[in-house]
Amino acid sequence: MARAGDAHRRELIADYFGASSRLRTLRHTDAFGAAIFVVDFDRGPRHYRTLGSFGPNFGGAAPGEPQVTEQSSMDLLYPAQLVFHYERLMSLAFALCEQPVSSLLLGVGGAAMWRFLRAYLPECAPILVDNDEAVVAIARRWFYLSQSVIIDTAERFLAGTKDRYDVILVDLYNAQGPALFDERFWRRCMDALAPGGCIATNWADFAVNQAVRPMADAQQMLAQSRGLDTYFVTRRGFRDNLVQYLPTGPEREPEAITGALERFARARHLPDRGRGILEHCIIAPRFPIGS
Ligand SMILES: C[S@@+](CC[C@H](N)C(=O)[O-])C[C@H]1O[C@@H](n2cnc3c(N)ncnc32)[C@H](O)[C@@H]1O
């Protein structure tokens, strides 16, 4: 159903993605707390489909104006390839685990990681959790998702599971930004990790969103209290997304990620041999800003 402000939202989408972009659907969801949309657009020879939302404006040009936020994206010609750089960084959690046969994807969005896994790690069985039925319906209709999804909050799901996963990816965002977690959440994530497994967490807008650092620090302190540690990777100069890794296998030090990527790219035949994933990145043992 159309809502007040939809005409304005359509304009913002056209401004952001270009006048030749094609809006496929625009709807409101209560769980997400905002309008979400699917838009197709072209960048030179590439054709993309993006799941977007309207989120808080972290220092954008027009304060108070809802800001278009990209939640997930798909290359229409190569749907299994990860479009966002941060998703490629997150996929390295699979490289940091010796034999990933199970994974827990917290936050389904446009199912980019699910498509990647199906194509590049077909032996790894993912469990999908998302608290927004409307987002999941969009993933089915527009992003080729054909697997069942547990509709629940990540917090509740983890509180109720006794299963263990080799890889856990935490990518939980709604209209207000990141879902807010306390130490208990990280404890449950770590308890749900199989021996030698790896957790990767996406921190969007990490340089400007004040809520991020305390959560990242809480995860790191908890890891340290268990004799483990986390480290961080972000693209130099971009300050958009930061990925926090918590590996528990034999290669835990930050330097190991480069070799892990090389082996992973070779073994899995990653596009462009994984080039560009760690290029121009900062690999830091601590949260990379304001220490
Ligand atoms: C950025 S998207 C995830 C994109 C996804 N990684 C992909 O591969 O396309 C964030 C998702 O988190 C979900 N979400 C936000 N808070 C949540 C929570 N507390 N529990 C479960 N899902 C949540 C949203 O509904 C949204 O689908």
PDB file of C-alpha atoms and ligand atoms in Angstrom:
ATOM      1  CA  MET A   1       0.000   0.000   0.000  1.00  0.00           C
ATOM      2  CA  ALA A   2       1.324   3.470  -0.877  1.00  0.00           C
ATOM      3  CA  ARG A   3       2.172   5.731   2.069  1.00  0.00           C
ATOM      4  CA  ALA A   4       2.661   9.441   2.516  1.00  0.00           C
ATOM      5  CA  GLY A   5       6.124  10.346   1.367  1.00  0.00           C
ATOM      6  CA  ASP A   6       6.413   7.560  -1.198  1.00  0.00           C
ATOM      7  CA  ALA A   7       6.618  10.028  -4.087  1.00  0.00           C
ATOM      8  CA  HIS A   8       9.529  11.728  -2.302  1.00  0.00           C
ATOM      9  CA  ARG A   9      11.171   8.366  -1.617  1.00  0.00           C
ATOM     10  CA  ARG A  10      10.929   7.502  -5.306  1.00  0.00           C
ATOM     11  CA  GLU A  11      12.704  10.747  -6.117  1.00  0.00           C
ATOM     12  CA  LEU A  12      15.463  10.006  -3.605  1.00  0.00           C
ATOM     13  CA  ILE A  13      15.939   6.553  -5.113  1.00  0.00           C
ATOM     14  CA  ALA A  14      16.131   8.004  -8.638  1.00  0.00           C
ATOM     15  CA  ASP A  15      18.643  10.625  -7.418  1.00  0.00           C
ATOM     16  CA  TYR A  16      20.788   7.975  -5.791  1.00  0.00           C
ATOM     17  CA  PHE A  17      20.724   5.262  -8.473  1.00  0.00           C
ATOM     18  CA  GLY A  18      20.267   7.481 -11.526  1.00  0.00           C
ATOM     19  CA  ALA A  19      17.334   8.504 -13.688  1.00  0.00           C
ATOM     20  CA  SER A  20      17.542   5.324 -15.761  1.00  0.00           C
ATOM     21  CA  SER A  21      17.240   3.059 -12.681  1.00  0.00           C
ATOM     22  CA  ARG A  22      14.124   0.870 -12.482  1.00  0.00           C
ATOM     23  CA  LEU A  23      12.307   0.705  -9.144  1.00  0.00           C
ATOM     24  CA  ARG A  24      10.891  -2.839  -8.815  1.00  0.00           C
ATOM     25  CA  THR A  25       9.117  -2.595  -5.485  1.00  0.00           C
ATOM     26  CA  LEU A  26       8.789  -0.186  -2.577  1.00  0.00           C
ATOM     27  CA  ARG A  27       7.128  -1.281   0.650  1.00  0.00           C
ATOM     28  CA  HIS A  28       7.038  -0.676   4.361  1.00  0.00           C
ATOM     29  CA  THR A  29       7.921  -3.262   6.967  1.00  0.00           C
ATOM     30  CA  ASP A  30       7.387  -3.017  10.691  1.00  0.00           C
ATOM     31  CA  ALA A  31      10.306  -5.220  11.683  1.00  0.00           C
ATOM     32  CA  PHE A  32      12.709  -3.173   9.605  1.00  0.00           C
ATOM     33  CA  GLY A  33      11.095   0.059  10.726  1.00  0.00           C
ATOM     34  CA  ALA A  34      11.280   1.804   7.351  1.00  0.00           C
ATOM     35  CA  ALA A  35      10.457   1.652   3.684  1.00  0.00           C
ATOM     36  CA  ILE A  36      12.523  -0.892   1.800  1.00  0.00           C
ATOM     37  CA  PHE A  37      12.862  -1.182  -1.956  1.00  0.00           C
ATOM     38  CA  VAL A  38      14.378  -3.119  -4.823  1.00  0.00           C
ATOM     39  CA  VAL A  39      15.952  -1.188  -7.670  1.00  0.00           C
ATOM     40  CA  ASP A  40      17.718  -2.272 -10.875  1.00  0.00           C
ATOM     41  CA  PHE A  41      20.382  -0.043 -12.384  1.00  0.00           C
ATOM     42  CA  ASP A  42      23.365  -0.154 -14.729  1.00  0.00           C
ATOM     43  CA  ARG A  43      26.967   0.836 -14.240  1.00  0.00           C
ATOM     44  CA  GLY A  44      28.629   0.674 -17.636  1.00  0.00           C
ATOM     45  CA  PRO A  45      28.294  -2.900 -18.864  1.00  0.00           C
ATOM     46  CA  ARG A  46      27.233  -4.247 -15.419  1.00  0.00           C
ATOM     47  CA  HIS A  47      23.638  -4.596 -14.318  1.00  0.00           C
ATOM     48  CA  TYR A  48      22.809  -4.594 -10.638  1.00  0.00           C
ATOM     49  CA  ARG A  49      19.822  -5.195  -8.398  1.00  0.00           C
ATOM     50  CA  THR A  50      19.984  -3.668  -4.943  1.00  0.00           C
ATOM     51  CA  LEU A  51      17.878  -4.042  -1.825  1.00  0.00           C
ATOM     52  CA  GLY A  52      17.779  -0.646  -0.178  1.00  0.00           C
ATOM     53  CA  SER A  53      16.172   1.095   2.743  1.00  0.00           C
ATOM     54  CA  PHE A  54      15.893   4.552   4.207  1.00  0.00           C
ATOM     55  CA  GLY A  55      18.065   4.965   7.226  1.00  0.00           C
ATOM     56  CA  PRO A  56      19.393   7.536   9.625  1.00  0.00           C
ATOM     57  CA  ASN A  57      21.560  10.209   8.106  1.00  0.00           C
ATOM     58  CA  PHE A  58      25.105   9.925   9.498  1.00  0.00           C
ATOM     59  CA  GLY A  59      26.532  13.291   8.513  1.00  0.00           C
ATOM     60  CA  GLY A  60      24.978  13.322   5.046  1.00  0.00           C
ATOM     61  CA  ALA A  61      24.526  16.474   3.019  1.00  0.00           C
ATOM     62  CA  ALA A  62      20.968  17.212   4.159  1.00  0.00           C
ATOM     63  CA  PRO A  63      20.451  16.595   7.891  1.00  0.00           C
ATOM     64  CA  GLY A  64      16.996  15.261   8.711  1.00  0.00           C
ATOM     65  CA  GLU A  65      16.475  13.930   5.184  1.00  0.00           C
ATOM     66  CA  PRO A  66      16.073  10.141   5.128  1.00  0.00           C
ATOM     67  CA  GLN A  67      19.135   8.599   3.584  1.00  0.00           C
ATOM     68  CA  VAL A  68      19.128   5.813   1.017  1.00  0.00           C
ATOM     69  CA  THR A  69      21.047   2.892   2.497  1.00  0.00           C
ATOM     70  CA  GLU A  70      22.139  -0.135   0.465  1.00  0.00           C
ATOM     71  CA  GLN A  71      21.492  -3.365   2.353  1.00  0.00           C
ATOM     72  CA  SER A  72      22.428  -5.970  -0.268  1.00  0.00           C
ATOM     73  CA  SER A  73      23.281  -6.090  -3.955  1.00  0.00           C
ATOM     74  CA  MET A  74      23.345  -8.615  -6.800  1.00  0.00           C
ATOM     75  CA  ASP A  75      25.111  -8.591 -10.159  1.00  0.00           C
ATOM     76  CA  LEU A  76      22.283  -9.622 -12.468  1.00  0.00           C
ATOM     77  CA  LEU A  77      24.648 -11.427 -14.861  1.00  0.00           C
ATOM     78  CA  TYR A  78      26.729 -13.078 -12.119  1.00  0.00           C
ATOM     79  CA  PRO A  79      24.351 -13.424  -9.168  1.00  0.00           C
ATOM     80  CA  ALA A  80      26.712 -15.624  -7.126  1.00  0.00           C
ATOM     81  CA  GLN A  81      29.480 -13.029  -7.072  1.00  0.00           C
ATOM     82  CA  LEU A  82      29.621 -10.736  -4.074  1.00  0.00           C
ATOM     83  CA  VAL A  83      29.124  -7.112  -5.106  1.00  0.00           C
ATOM     84  CA  PHE A  84      29.900  -5.291  -1.868  1.00  0.00           C
ATOM     85  CA  HIS A  85      33.503  -5.256  -0.759  1.00  0.00           C
ATOM     86  CA  TYR A  86      32.488  -5.842   2.873  1.00  0.00           C
ATOM     87  CA  GLU A  87      30.674  -9.057   1.873  1.00  0.00           C
ATOM     88  CA  ARG A  88      33.872 -10.294   0.204  1.00  0.00           C
ATOM     89  CA  LEU A  89      35.745  -9.483   3.392  1.00  0.00           C
ATOM     90  CA  MET A  90      33.141 -11.389   5.423  1.00  0.00           C
ATOM     91  CA  SER A  91      33.479 -14.398   3.122  1.00  0.00           C
ATOM     92  CA  LEU A  92      37.077 -14.738   4.378  1.00  0.00           C
ATOM     93  CA  ALA A  93      35.646 -16.206   7.593  1.00  0.00           C
ATOM     94  CA  PHE A  94      35.246 -19.373   5.491  1.00  0.00           C
ATOM     95  CA  ALA A  95      38.910 -19.122   4.469  1.00  0.00           C
ATOM     96  CA  LEU A  96      39.930 -18.910   8.139  1.00  0.00           C
ATOM     97  CA  CYS A  97      38.205 -22.170   8.974  1.00  0.00           C
ATOM     98  CA  GLU A  98      39.813 -25.438   7.880  1.00  0.00           C
ATOM     99  CA  GLN A  99      36.735 -27.307   6.716  1.00  0.00           C
ATOM    100  CA  PRO A 100      33.578 -25.223   6.868  1.00  0.00           C
ATOM    101  CA  VAL A 101      30.653 -27.584   6.515  1.00  0.00           C
ATOM    102  CA  SER A 102      28.091 -25.605   8.481  1.00  0.00           C
ATOM    103  CA  SER A 103      27.382 -21.911   8.784  1.00  0.00           C
ATOM    104  CA  LEU A 104      24.948 -19.561  10.442  1.00  0.00           C
ATOM    105  CA  LEU A 105      24.010 -16.445   8.501  1.00  0.00           C
ATOM    106  CA  LEU A 106      22.503 -13.900  10.891  1.00  0.00           C
ATOM    107  CA  GLY A 107      20.803 -11.333   8.628  1.00  0.00           C
ATOM    108  CA  VAL A 108      19.587 -12.508   5.227  1.00  0.00           C
ATOM    109  CA  GLY A 109      18.891  -9.197   3.419  1.00  0.00           C
ATOM    110  CA  GLY A 110      19.097  -9.819  -0.319  1.00  0.00           C
ATOM    111  CA  ALA A 111      20.696 -13.252   0.262  1.00  0.00           C
ATOM    112  CA  ALA A 112      24.022 -12.305  -1.343  1.00  0.00           C
ATOM    113  CA  MET A 113      26.043 -14.480   1.002  1.00  0.00           C
ATOM    114  CA  TRP A 114      23.649 -17.388   0.543  1.00  0.00           C
ATOM    115  CA  ARG A 115      24.056 -17.263  -3.271  1.00  0.00           C
ATOM    116  CA  PHE A 116      27.844 -17.046  -2.882  1.00  0.00           C
ATOM    117  CA  LEU A 117      27.939 -20.070  -0.597  1.00  0.00           C
ATOM    118  CA  ARG A 118      25.730 -22.154  -2.841  1.00  0.00           C
ATOM    119  CA  ALA A 119      28.048 -21.531  -5.794  1.00  0.00           C
ATOM    120  CA  TYR A 120      31.497 -21.459  -4.170  1.00  0.00           C
ATOM    121  CA  LEU A 121      31.127 -23.654  -1.064  1.00  0.00           C
ATOM    122  CA  PRO A 122      28.325 -26.037  -2.009  1.00  0.00           C
ATOM    123  CA  GLU A 123      29.297 -28.538   0.708  1.00  0.00           C
ATOM    124  CA  CYS A 124      28.722 -25.937   3.428  1.00  0.00           C
ATOM    125  CA  ALA A 125      25.139 -26.036   4.741  1.00  0.00           C
ATOM    126  CA  PRO A 126      23.899 -22.610   5.830  1.00  0.00           C
ATOM    127  CA  ILE A 127      21.194 -21.866   8.401  1.00  0.00           C
ATOM    128  CA  LEU A 128      19.542 -18.519   7.703  1.00  0.00           C
ATOM    129  CA  VAL A 129      18.013 -16.271  10.368  1.00  0.00           C
ATOM    130  CA  ASP A 130      16.253 -12.940   9.849  1.00  0.00           C
ATOM    131  CA  ASN A 131      13.554 -11.222  11.870  1.00  0.00           C
ATOM    132  CA  ASP A 132      11.799  -9.552   8.940  1.00  0.00           C
ATOM    133  CA  GLU A 133       9.382 -11.664   6.926  1.00  0.00           C
ATOM    134  CA  ALA A 134       8.952  -8.915   4.337  1.00  0.00           C
ATOM    135  CA  VAL A 135      12.702  -8.802   3.647  1.00  0.00           C
ATOM    136  CA  VAL A 136      12.770 -12.576   3.270  1.00  0.00           C
ATOM    137  CA  ALA A 137       9.781 -12.453   0.883  1.00  0.00           C
ATOM    138  CA  ILE A 138      11.682  -9.894  -1.189  1.00  0.00           C
ATOM    139  CA  ALA A 139      14.788 -12.098  -1.182  1.00  0.00           C
ATOM    140  CA  ARG A 140      12.659 -14.935  -2.582  1.00  0.00           C
ATOM    141  CA  ARG A 141      10.882 -12.834  -5.183  1.00  0.00           C
ATOM    142  CA  TRP A 142      13.802 -10.701  -6.392  1.00  0.00           C
ATOM    143  CA  PHE A 143      17.070 -12.314  -5.258  1.00  0.00           C
ATOM    144  CA  TYR A 144      16.643 -16.027  -6.097  1.00  0.00           C
ATOM    145  CA  LEU A 145      16.521 -17.205  -2.471  1.00  0.00           C
ATOM    146  CA  SER A 146      15.089 -20.737  -2.429  1.00  0.00           C
ATOM    147  CA  GLN A 147      16.047 -21.950   1.033  1.00  0.00           C
ATOM    148  CA  SER A 148      13.971 -21.789   4.178  1.00  0.00           C
ATOM    149  CA  VAL A 149      14.698 -19.019   6.667  1.00  0.00           C
ATOM    150  CA  ILE A 150      14.134 -19.006  10.416  1.00  0.00           C
ATOM    151  CA  ILE A 151      12.080 -15.891  11.095  1.00  0.00           C
ATOM    152  CA  ASP A 152      13.318 -14.741  14.471  1.00  0.00           C
ATOM    153  CA  THR A 153      15.674 -12.266  16.000  1.00  0.00           C
ATOM    154  CA  ALA A 154      19.285 -13.396  16.023  1.00  0.00           C
ATOM    155  CA  GLU A 155      19.315 -12.876  19.786  1.00  0.00           C
ATOM    156  CA  ARG A 156      16.367 -15.216  20.390  1.00  0.00           C
ATOM    157  CA  PHE A 157      17.605 -17.801  17.915  1.00  0.00           C
ATOM    158  CA  LEU A 158      21.015 -18.004  19.580  1.00  0.00           C
ATOM    159  CA  ALA A 159      19.466 -18.175  23.040  1.00  0.00           C
ATOM    160  CA  GLY A 160      17.515 -21.249  21.991  1.00  0.00           C
ATOM    161  CA  THR A 161      20.041 -23.227  19.926  1.00  0.00           C
ATOM    162  CA  LYS A 162      22.436 -25.942  21.035  1.00  0.00           C
ATOM    163  CA  ASP A 163      23.831 -26.431  17.531  1.00  0.00           C
ATOM    164  CA  ARG A 164      27.398 -25.549  16.554  1.00  0.00           C
ATOM    165  CA  TYR A 165      28.535 -23.838  13.351  1.00  0.00           C
ATOM    166  CA  ASP A 166      31.914 -23.590  11.672  1.00  0.00           C
ATOM    167  CA  VAL A 167      31.248 -20.046  10.512  1.00  0.00           C
ATOM    168  CA  ILE A 168      28.904 -17.435  11.979  1.00  0.00           C
ATOM    169  CA  LEU A 169      28.326 -14.216  10.047  1.00  0.00           C
ATOM    170  CA  VAL A 170      26.751 -11.316  11.932  1.00  0.00           C
ATOM    171  CA  ASP A 171      25.277  -8.759   9.511  1.00  0.00           C
ATOM    172  CA  LEU A 172      22.273  -7.322  11.350  1.00  0.00           C
ATOM    173  CA  TYR A 173      20.971  -3.927  10.300  1.00  0.00           C
ATOM    174  CA  ASN A 174      17.627  -2.210  10.198  1.00  0.00           C
ATOM    175  CA  ALA A 175      16.456   1.335   9.551  1.00  0.00           C
ATOM    176  CA  GLN A 176      18.153   2.590  12.723  1.00  0.00           C
ATOM    177  CA  GLY A 177      21.525   1.083  11.882  1.00  0.00           C
ATOM    178  CA  PRO A 178      23.089  -1.942  13.572  1.00  0.00           C
ATOM    179  CA  ALA A 179      21.051  -4.152  15.884  1.00  0.00           C
ATOM    180  CA  LEU A 180      22.316  -3.385  19.389  1.00  0.00           C
ATOM    181  CA  PHE A 181      24.044  -6.226  21.232  1.00  0.00           C
ATOM    182  CA  ASP A 182      25.411  -6.671  24.694  1.00  0.00           C
ATOM    183  CA  GLU A 183      28.088  -9.048  25.880  1.00  0.00           C
ATOM    184  CA  ARG A 184      25.541 -11.833  26.310  1.00  0.00           C
ATOM    185  CA  PHE A 185      24.980 -11.881  22.551  1.00  0.00           C
ATOM    186  CA  TRP A 186      28.685 -12.366  21.836  1.00  0.00           C
ATOM    187  CA  ARG A 187      28.892 -15.060  24.499  1.00  0.00           C
ATOM    188  CA  ARG A 188      26.098 -16.932  22.747  1.00  0.00           C
ATOM    189  CA  CYS A 189      27.750 -16.479  19.357  1.00  0.00           C
ATOM    190  CA  MET A 190      30.985 -17.885  20.718  1.00  0.00           C
ATOM    191  CA  ASP A 191      29.171 -20.763  22.396  1.00  0.00           C
ATOM    192  CA  ALA A 192      27.531 -21.596  19.066  1.00  0.00           C
ATOM    193  CA  LEU A 193      30.892 -21.801  17.284  1.00  0.00           C
ATOM    194  CA  ALA A 194      32.334 -25.231  16.465  1.00  0.00           C
ATOM    195  CA  PRO A 195      35.999 -25.835  17.391  1.00  0.00           C
ATOM    196  CA  GLY A 196      38.270 -24.134  14.864  1.00  0.00           C
ATOM    197  CA  GLY A 197      35.394 -21.976  13.620  1.00  0.00           C
ATOM    198  CA  CYS A 198      35.313 -18.275  12.839  1.00  0.00           C
ATOM    199  CA  ILE A 199      32.891 -15.406  13.501  1.00  0.00           C
ATOM    200  CA  ALA A 200      32.841 -12.367  11.226  1.00  0.00           C
ATOM    201  CA  THR A 201      30.857  -9.238  12.084  1.00  0.00           C
ATOM    202  CA  ASN A 202      30.046  -6.372   9.746  1.00  0.00           C
ATOM    203  CA  TRP A 203      30.227  -2.886  11.243  1.00  0.00           C
ATOM    204  CA  ALA A 204      28.751  -0.333   8.831  1.00  0.00           C
ATOM    205  CA  ASP A 205      29.370   3.401   9.293  1.00  0.00           C
ATOM    206  CA  PHE A 206      31.898   2.461  11.945  1.00  0.00           C
ATOM    207  CA  ALA A 207      33.666   5.803  11.784  1.00  0.00           C
ATOM    208  CA  VAL A 208      30.578   7.885  12.598  1.00  0.00           C
ATOM    209  CA  ASN A 209      28.100   5.642  14.407  1.00  0.00           C
ATOM    210  CA  GLN A 210      28.903   5.928  18.110  1.00  0.00           C
ATOM    211  CA  ALA A 211      27.100   2.675  18.902  1.00  0.00           C
ATOM    212  CA  VAL A 212      29.585   0.543  16.980  1.00  0.00           C
ATOM    213  CA  ARG A 213      32.825   0.786  18.908  1.00  0.00           C
ATOM    214  CA  PRO A 214      31.508  -0.321  22.332  1.00  0.00           C
ATOM    215  CA  MET A 215      29.945  -3.408  20.722  1.00  0.00           C
ATOM    216  CA  ALA A 216      33.116  -4.278  18.824  1.00  0.00           C
ATOM    217  CA  ASP A 217      35.182  -3.768  21.971  1.00  0.00           C
ATOM    218  CA  ALA A 218      32.801  -5.962  23.982  1.00  0.00           C
ATOM    219  CA  GLN A 219      33.246  -8.769  21.466  1.00  0.00           C
ATOM    220  CA  GLN A 220      37.033  -8.392  21.575  1.00  0.00           C
ATOM    221  CA  MET A 221      37.185  -8.343  25.390  1.00  0.00           C
ATOM    222  CA  LEU A 222      35.052 -11.433  25.622  1.00  0.00           C
ATOM    223  CA  ALA A 223      37.268 -13.220  23.081  1.00  0.00           C
ATOM    224  CA  GLN A 224      40.340 -12.235  25.100  1.00  0.00           C
ATOM    225  CA  SER A 225      38.746 -13.523  28.296  1.00  0.00           C
ATOM    226  CA  ARG A 226      38.602 -16.918  26.576  1.00  0.00           C
ATOM    227  CA  GLY A 227      42.227 -16.837  25.437  1.00  0.00           C
ATOM    228  CA  LEU A 228      41.249 -15.783  21.910  1.00  0.00           C
ATOM    229  CA  ASP A 229      41.256 -12.434  20.126  1.00  0.00           C
ATOM    230  CA  THR A 230      39.628 -10.525  17.296  1.00  0.00           C
ATOM    231  CA  TYR A 231      41.066  -8.310  14.577  1.00  0.00           C
ATOM    232  CA  PHE A 232      39.686  -5.817  12.097  1.00  0.00           C
ATOM    233  CA  VAL A 233      39.891  -5.208   8.354  1.00  0.00           C
ATOM    234  CA  THR A 234      38.669  -2.170   6.432  1.00  0.00           C
ATOM    235  CA  ARG A 235      39.517  -0.466   3.189  1.00  0.00           C
ATOM    236  CA  ARG A 236      41.994   2.332   3.604  1.00  0.00           C
ATOM    237  CA  GLY A 237      40.316   5.728   3.363  1.00  0.00           C
ATOM    238  CA  PHE A 238      36.762   4.505   2.810  1.00  0.00           C
ATOM    239  CA  ARG A 239      35.530   4.420   6.410  1.00  0.00           C
ATOM    240  CA  ASP A 240      32.305   2.730   5.412  1.00  0.00           C
ATOM    241  CA  ASN A 241      32.440  -0.891   6.551  1.00  0.00           C
ATOM    242  CA  LEU A 242      34.704  -2.634   8.986  1.00  0.00           C
ATOM    243  CA  VAL A 243      34.797  -6.402   9.434  1.00  0.00           C
ATOM    244  CA  GLN A 244      35.750  -7.930  12.776  1.00  0.00           C
ATOM    245  CA  TYR A 245      37.077 -11.509  12.735  1.00  0.00           C
ATOM    246  CA  LEU A 246      37.158 -13.914  15.631  1.00  0.00           C
ATOM    247  CA  PRO A 247      39.046 -16.980  14.399  1.00  0.00           C
ATOM    248  CA  THR A 248      39.541 -19.939  16.733  1.00  0.00           C
ATOM    249  CA  GLY A 249      41.577 -22.274  14.504  1.00  0.00           C
ATOM    250  CA  PRO A 250      45.364 -22.628  14.494  1.00  0.00           C
ATOM    251  CA  GLU A 251      45.968 -19.490  12.401  1.00  0.00           C
ATOM    252  CA  ARG A 252      44.571 -16.734  14.600  1.00  0.00           C
ATOM    253  CA  GLU A 253      46.974 -13.879  14.115  1.00  0.00           C
ATOM    254  CA  PRO A 254      45.890 -11.040  11.790  1.00  0.00           C
ATOM    255  CA  GLU A 255      48.767 -11.667   9.359  1.00  0.00           C
ATOM    256  CA  ALA A 256      47.342 -15.109   8.573  1.00  0.00           C
ATOM    257  CA  ILE A 257      44.407 -13.664   6.647  1.00  0.00           C
ATOM    258  CA  THR A 258      46.527 -12.881   3.562  1.00  0.00           C
ATOM    259  CA  GLY A 259      47.682 -16.470   3.104  1.00  0.00           C
ATOM    260  CA  ALA A 260      44.184 -17.731   3.914  1.00  0.00           C
ATOM    261  CA  LEU A 261      42.752 -15.594   1.116  1.00  0.00           C
ATOM    262  CA  GLU A 262      45.340 -16.894  -1.372  1.00  0.00           C
ATOM    263  CA  ARG A 263      44.549 -20.529  -0.562  1.00  0.00           C
ATOM    264  CA  PHE A 264      40.806 -19.876  -0.528  1.00  0.00           C
ATOM    265  CA  ALA A 265      40.845 -18.033  -3.868  1.00  0.00           C
ATOM    266  CA  ARG A 266      42.808 -20.857  -5.484  1.00  0.00           C
ATOM    267  CA  ALA A 267      40.772 -23.698  -3.997  1.00  0.00           C
ATOM    268  CA  ARG A 268      37.392 -22.088  -4.629  1.00  0.00           C
ATOM    269  CA  HIS A 269      38.155 -20.441  -7.957  1.00  0.00           C
ATOM    270  CA  LEU A 270      37.060 -17.041  -6.709  1.00  0.00           C
ATOM    271  CA  PRO A 271      36.382 -14.399  -9.374  1.00  0.00           C
ATOM    272  CA  ASP A 272      39.535 -12.540 -10.378  1.00  0.00           C
ATOM    273  CA  ARG A 273      41.491 -14.873  -8.034  1.00  0.00           C
ATOM    274  CA  GLY A 274      40.232 -12.894  -5.056  1.00  0.00           C
ATOM    275  CA  ARG A 275      42.316  -9.919  -6.140  1.00  0.00           C
ATOM    276  CA  GLY A 276      41.156  -6.696  -4.588  1.00  0.00           C
ATOM    277  CA  ILE A 277      39.669  -8.260  -1.446  1.00  0.00           C
ATOM    278  CA  LEU A 278      42.556  -7.340   0.846  1.00  0.00           C
ATOM    279  CA  GLU A 279      44.244  -4.851  -1.445  1.00  0.00           C
ATOM    280  CA  HIS A 280      44.469  -1.353   0.062  1.00  0.00           C
ATOM    281  CA  CYS A 281      43.103  -2.650   3.360  1.00  0.00           C
ATOM    282  CA  ILE A 282      44.116  -1.898   6.906  1.00  0.00           C
ATOM    283  CA  ILE A 283      44.462  -5.081   8.963  1.00  0.00           C
ATOM    284  CA  ALA A 284      44.430  -3.955  12.585  1.00  0.00           C
ATOM    285  CA  PRO A 285      44.562  -5.769  15.921  1.00  0.00           C
ATOM    286  CA  ARG A 286      42.328  -3.077  17.503  1.00  0.00           C
ATOM    287  CA  PHE A 287      39.340  -1.005  16.426  1.00  0.00           C
ATOM    288  CA  PRO A 288      41.023   1.227  13.838  1.00  0.00           C
ATOM    289  CA  ILE A 289      39.714   4.622  14.946  1.00  0.00           C
ATOM    290  CA  GLY A 290      39.930   6.819  18.018  1.00  0.00           C
ATOM    291  CA  SER A 291      41.969   4.538  20.258  1.00  0.00           C
TER     292      SER A 291
HETATM  293  C1  LIG B   1      22.533  -5.778   5.636  1.00  0.00           C
HETATM  294  S1  LIG B   1      21.210  -6.917   5.636  1.00  0.00           S
HETATM  295  C2  LIG B   1      22.080  -8.447   5.494  1.00  0.00           C
HETATM  296  C3  LIG B   1      22.637  -8.684   4.097  1.00  0.00           C
HETATM  297  C4  LIG B   1      23.118 -10.104   3.905  1.00  0.00           C
HETATM  298  N1  LIG B   1      24.337 -10.343   4.621  1.00  0.00           N
HETATM  299  C5  LIG B   1      23.299 -10.490   2.454  1.00  0.00           C
HETATM  300  O1  LIG B   1      24.127 -11.402   2.230  1.00  0.00           O
HETATM  301  O2  LIG B   1      22.667  -9.971   1.578  1.00  0.00           O
HETATM  302  C6  LIG B   1      20.681  -6.874   7.310  1.00  0.00           C
HETATM  303  C7  LIG B   1      19.548  -7.821   7.677  1.00  0.00           C
HETATM  304  O3  LIG B   1      19.488  -7.941   9.091  1.00  0.00           O
HETATM  305  C8  LIG B   1      18.134  -8.190   9.463  1.00  0.00           C
HETATM  306  N2  LIG B   1      18.044  -7.911  10.924  1.00  0.00           N
HETATM  307  C9  LIG B   1      18.224  -6.718  11.552  1.00  0.00           C
HETATM  308  N3  LIG B   1      18.161  -6.867  12.889  1.00  0.00           N
HETATM  309  C10 LIG B   1      17.958  -8.198  13.123  1.00  0.00           C
HETATM  310  C11 LIG B   1      17.852  -8.987  14.304  1.00  0.00           C
HETATM  311  N4  LIG B   1      17.954  -8.440  15.516  1.00  0.00           N
HETATM  312  N5  LIG B   1      17.664 -10.322  14.159  1.00  0.00           N
HETATM  313  C12 LIG B   1      17.567 -10.887  12.937  1.00  0.00           C
HETATM  314  N6  LIG B   1      17.664 -10.178  11.774  1.00  0.00           N
HETATM  315  C13 LIG B   1      17.862  -8.853  11.864  1.00  0.00           C
HETATM  316  C14 LIG B   1      17.349  -7.271   8.557  1.00  0.00           C
HETATM  317  O4  LIG B   1      16.008  -7.678   8.434  1.00  0.00           O
HETATM  318  C15 LIG B   1      18.154  -7.380   7.237  1.00  0.00           C
HETATM  319  O5  LIG B   1      17.610  -8.351   6.407  1.00  0.00           O
END
